[in-house]
mmCIF file of C-alpha atoms in Angstrom:
data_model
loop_
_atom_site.group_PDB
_atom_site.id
_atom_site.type_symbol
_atom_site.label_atom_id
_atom_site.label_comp_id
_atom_site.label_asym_id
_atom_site.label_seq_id
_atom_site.Cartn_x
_atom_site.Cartn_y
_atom_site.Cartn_z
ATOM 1 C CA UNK A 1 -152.200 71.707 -56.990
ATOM 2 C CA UNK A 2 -155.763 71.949 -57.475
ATOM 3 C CA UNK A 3 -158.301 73.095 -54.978
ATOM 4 C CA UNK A 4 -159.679 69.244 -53.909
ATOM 5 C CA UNK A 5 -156.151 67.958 -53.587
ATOM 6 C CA UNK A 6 -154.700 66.538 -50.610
ATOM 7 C CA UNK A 7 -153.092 68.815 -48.193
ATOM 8 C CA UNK A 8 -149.516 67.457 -48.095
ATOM 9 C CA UNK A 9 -149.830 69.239 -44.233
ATOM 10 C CA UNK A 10 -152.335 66.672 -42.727
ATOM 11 C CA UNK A 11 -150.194 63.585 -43.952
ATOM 12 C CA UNK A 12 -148.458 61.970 -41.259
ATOM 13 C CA UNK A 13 -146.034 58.758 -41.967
ATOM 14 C CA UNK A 14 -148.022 55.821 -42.244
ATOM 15 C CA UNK A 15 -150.694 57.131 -44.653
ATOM 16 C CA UNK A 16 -151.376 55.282 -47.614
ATOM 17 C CA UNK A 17 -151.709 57.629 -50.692
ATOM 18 C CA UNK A 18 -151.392 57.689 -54.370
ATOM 19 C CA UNK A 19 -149.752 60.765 -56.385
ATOM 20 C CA UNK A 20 -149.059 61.032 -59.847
ATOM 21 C CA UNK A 21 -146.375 63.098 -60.698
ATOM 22 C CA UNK A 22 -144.390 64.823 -63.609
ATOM 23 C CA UNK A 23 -141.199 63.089 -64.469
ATOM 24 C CA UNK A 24 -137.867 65.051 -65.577
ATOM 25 C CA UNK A 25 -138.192 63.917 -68.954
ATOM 26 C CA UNK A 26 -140.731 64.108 -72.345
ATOM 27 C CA UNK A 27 -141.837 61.629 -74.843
ATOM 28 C CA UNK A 28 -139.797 61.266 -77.553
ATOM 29 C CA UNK A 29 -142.828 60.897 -80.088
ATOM 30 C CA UNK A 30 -144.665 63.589 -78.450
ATOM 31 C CA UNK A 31 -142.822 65.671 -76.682
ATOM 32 C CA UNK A 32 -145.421 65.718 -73.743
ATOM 33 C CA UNK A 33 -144.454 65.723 -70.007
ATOM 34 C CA UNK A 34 -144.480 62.085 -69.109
ATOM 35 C CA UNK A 35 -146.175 61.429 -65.839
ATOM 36 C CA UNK A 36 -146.055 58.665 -63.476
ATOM 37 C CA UNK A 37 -147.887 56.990 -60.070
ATOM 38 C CA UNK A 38 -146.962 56.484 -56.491
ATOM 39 C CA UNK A 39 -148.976 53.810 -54.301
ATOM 40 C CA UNK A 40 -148.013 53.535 -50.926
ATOM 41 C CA UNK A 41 -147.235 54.283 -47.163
ATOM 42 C CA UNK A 42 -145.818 57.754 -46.642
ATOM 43 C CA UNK A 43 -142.512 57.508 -44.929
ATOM 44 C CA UNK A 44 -141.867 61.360 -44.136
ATOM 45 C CA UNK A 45 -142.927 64.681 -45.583
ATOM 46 C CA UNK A 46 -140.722 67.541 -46.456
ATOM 47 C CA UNK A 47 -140.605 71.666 -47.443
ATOM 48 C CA UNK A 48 -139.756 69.784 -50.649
ATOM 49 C CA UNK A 49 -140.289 65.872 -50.764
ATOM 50 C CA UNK A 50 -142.945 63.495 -50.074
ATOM 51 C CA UNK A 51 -141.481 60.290 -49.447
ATOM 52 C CA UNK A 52 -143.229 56.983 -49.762
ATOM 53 C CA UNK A 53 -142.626 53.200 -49.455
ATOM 54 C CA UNK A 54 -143.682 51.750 -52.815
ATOM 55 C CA UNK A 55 -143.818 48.019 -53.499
ATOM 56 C CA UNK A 56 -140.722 48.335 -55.505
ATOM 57 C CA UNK A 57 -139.085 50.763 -52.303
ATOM 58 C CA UNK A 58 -139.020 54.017 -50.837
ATOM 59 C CA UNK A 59 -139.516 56.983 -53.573
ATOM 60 C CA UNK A 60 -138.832 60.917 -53.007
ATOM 61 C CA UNK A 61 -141.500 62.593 -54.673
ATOM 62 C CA UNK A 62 -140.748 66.419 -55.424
ATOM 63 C CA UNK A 63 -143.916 68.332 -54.244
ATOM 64 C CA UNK A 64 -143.347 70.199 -57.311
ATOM 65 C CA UNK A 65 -143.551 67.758 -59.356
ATOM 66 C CA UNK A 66 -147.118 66.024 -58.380
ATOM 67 C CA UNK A 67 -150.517 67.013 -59.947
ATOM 68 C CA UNK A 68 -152.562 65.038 -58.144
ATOM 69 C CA UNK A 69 -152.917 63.093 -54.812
ATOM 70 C CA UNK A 70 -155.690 61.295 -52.596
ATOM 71 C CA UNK A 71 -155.162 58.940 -49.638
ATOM 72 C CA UNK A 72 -156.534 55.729 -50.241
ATOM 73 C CA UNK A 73 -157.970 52.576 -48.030
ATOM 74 C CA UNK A 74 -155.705 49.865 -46.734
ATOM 75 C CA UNK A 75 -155.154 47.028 -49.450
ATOM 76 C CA UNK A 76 -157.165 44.124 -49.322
ATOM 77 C CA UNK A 77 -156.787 41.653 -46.752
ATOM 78 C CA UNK A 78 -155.960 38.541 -48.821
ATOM 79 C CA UNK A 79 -157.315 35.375 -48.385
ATOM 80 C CA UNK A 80 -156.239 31.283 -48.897
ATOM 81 C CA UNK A 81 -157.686 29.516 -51.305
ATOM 82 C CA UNK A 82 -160.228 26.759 -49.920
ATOM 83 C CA UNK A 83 -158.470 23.140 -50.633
ATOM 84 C CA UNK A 84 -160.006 22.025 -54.142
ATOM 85 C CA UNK A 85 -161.856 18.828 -53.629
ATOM 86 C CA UNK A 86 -160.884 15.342 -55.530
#
């Protein structure tokens, strides 16, 4: 983790965050560390895991594993479209 980096202590469930994080596997063309991102609500934090509720569902995130993290603002509130006129 680098010195700016969120402090996985002062998260408490209901945060909204994004981490990237190092997947298990490498490119095949490469042979780089593939990495991937996390938007959403954090469910629970762990020794080990930081859990969050993605669109696509919850996620367990090995501390480990992320390189970098920042809470972010709520998304935006969206709004109707105004009835198109004739």
């Amino acid at each position: 983790m680098t010195e700016n980096m969120l402090k996985f202590e002062d998260l408490s469930p209901g945060d909204r965050i994004v981490v990237r994080y190092r997947l298990a596997q490498t490119s095949p063309v490469t042979g780089n560390e593939i990495s991937s991102d996390a938007l959403g609500e954090v469910l629970a934090v762990t020794a080990d895991t930081v859990s969050i509720n993605t669109k696509r569902g919850a996620l367990d995130v090995a501390r480990q594993a992320i390189t970098h993290a920042k809470r972010v603002p709520p998304p935006p509130v969206r709004r109707s479209r105004p009835p198109t006129l004739k």
